[in-house]
Amino acid sequence: MSAMGNPTNIFWHECPVVKTERQKLIDQQGCVVWITGLSGSGKSTLACSLNRELHSRGKLSYVLDGDNVRHGLNKNLGFSPEDRTENIRRVGEVAKLFADAGLICIASLISPYRKDRDACRAMLTDDNFIEVFMNMPLEVCEERDPKGLYKLARAGKIRGTAGFTGIDDPYEPPLSCEIKIEQKNGICPTPCEMAGQVVSYLDENGFLHA
Ligand SMILES: Nc1ncnc2c1ncn2[C@@H]1O[C@H](COP(=O)(O)OS(=O)(=O)O)[C@@H](OP(=O)(O)O)[C@H]1O
Ligand SMILES: Nc1ncnc2c1ncn2[C@@H]1O[C@H](COP(=O)(O)OP(=O)(O)O)[C@@H](O)[C@H]1O
């Protein structure tokens, strides 16, 4: 653990090319779109649909999806509260770098604990962290269950000591977030509509031009 904690004898090296110059080059403003919600709520679907829509508008974005990042950078982490916190912290730090590079970084993770999402928000200036809450009822997510994980969780067959989010591990919804995706009259917006909602926010708040 000697490398952890407060670094000593390490100094920040400032580079001459700054964020505003990079943003000008690609005519957009770097930010983090942080998508949070239960497993099966549609995070990855929104992330990919948003990524595609921004690409078609000539805007550079990149998706950091929890499932994918856990194949590499975070492959040593499980689902205990401590590991989830470290998972979110690392992705928050990477997202911050992408935003500093000028990209619209789309992070899609369950990120169940409010304090961990708030810690990521605190890494950026407040208006550069756009929290999107997939406000889908647990019953809808469980009904979808594309990976069969809810079924396993209900049967007590999820391996390890960690619980499954929404079943035996908590999900703490945001108290205030920039965007909420939810059903209207019991109907879920289409992936295209969900992406449209986020693109409108980005457009109205000046992120799609330098
Ligand atoms: N115990 C437990 N709880 C929740 N999710 C589980 C668990 N075990 C495996 N999975 C699968 O891992 C995906 C969630 O990874 P995340 O990195 O987004 O999770 S977290 O933010 O660290 O809580 C999640 O993907 P999504 O369904 O896309 O959300 C699950 O497929
Ligand atoms: N807006 C939507 N309308 C209908 N089905 C959806 C929608 N968004 C996602 N789905 C479906 O729900 C399931 C879970 O979506 P996914 O994006 O994988 O969720 P998550 O990443 O939150 O686990 C998938 O089968 C997907 O096709």
PDB file of N, CA, C and O in Angstrom, residues 26 33 59 182:
ATOM      1  N   ILE A  26     -11.835  21.133 -32.076  1.00  0.00           N
ATOM      2  CA  ILE A  26     -12.907  20.197 -32.429  1.00  0.00           C
ATOM      3  C   ILE A  26     -14.305  20.788 -32.204  1.00  0.00           C
ATOM      4  O   ILE A  26     -15.321  20.095 -32.327  1.00  0.00           O
ATOM      5  N   VAL A  33     -20.882  12.900 -19.232  1.00  0.00           N
ATOM      6  CA  VAL A  33     -22.295  12.526 -19.105  1.00  0.00           C
ATOM      7  C   VAL A  33     -22.303  11.227 -18.301  1.00  0.00           C
ATOM      8  O   VAL A  33     -21.842  10.191 -18.784  1.00  0.00           O
ATOM      9  N   LYS A  59     -19.549  15.246 -33.532  1.00  0.00           N
ATOM     10  CA  LYS A  59     -19.024  15.517 -32.191  1.00  0.00           C
ATOM     11  C   LYS A  59     -18.330  14.271 -31.641  1.00  0.00           C
ATOM     12  O   LYS A  59     -18.827  13.147 -31.785  1.00  0.00           O
ATOM     13  N   GLU A 182     -37.415   8.651 -17.846  1.00  0.00           N
ATOM     14  CA  GLU A 182     -38.448   7.823 -17.203  1.00  0.00           C
ATOM     15  C   GLU A 182     -39.606   7.525 -18.130  1.00  0.00           C
ATOM     16  O   GLU A 182     -39.746   8.126 -19.196  1.00  0.00           O
TER      17      GLU A 182
END
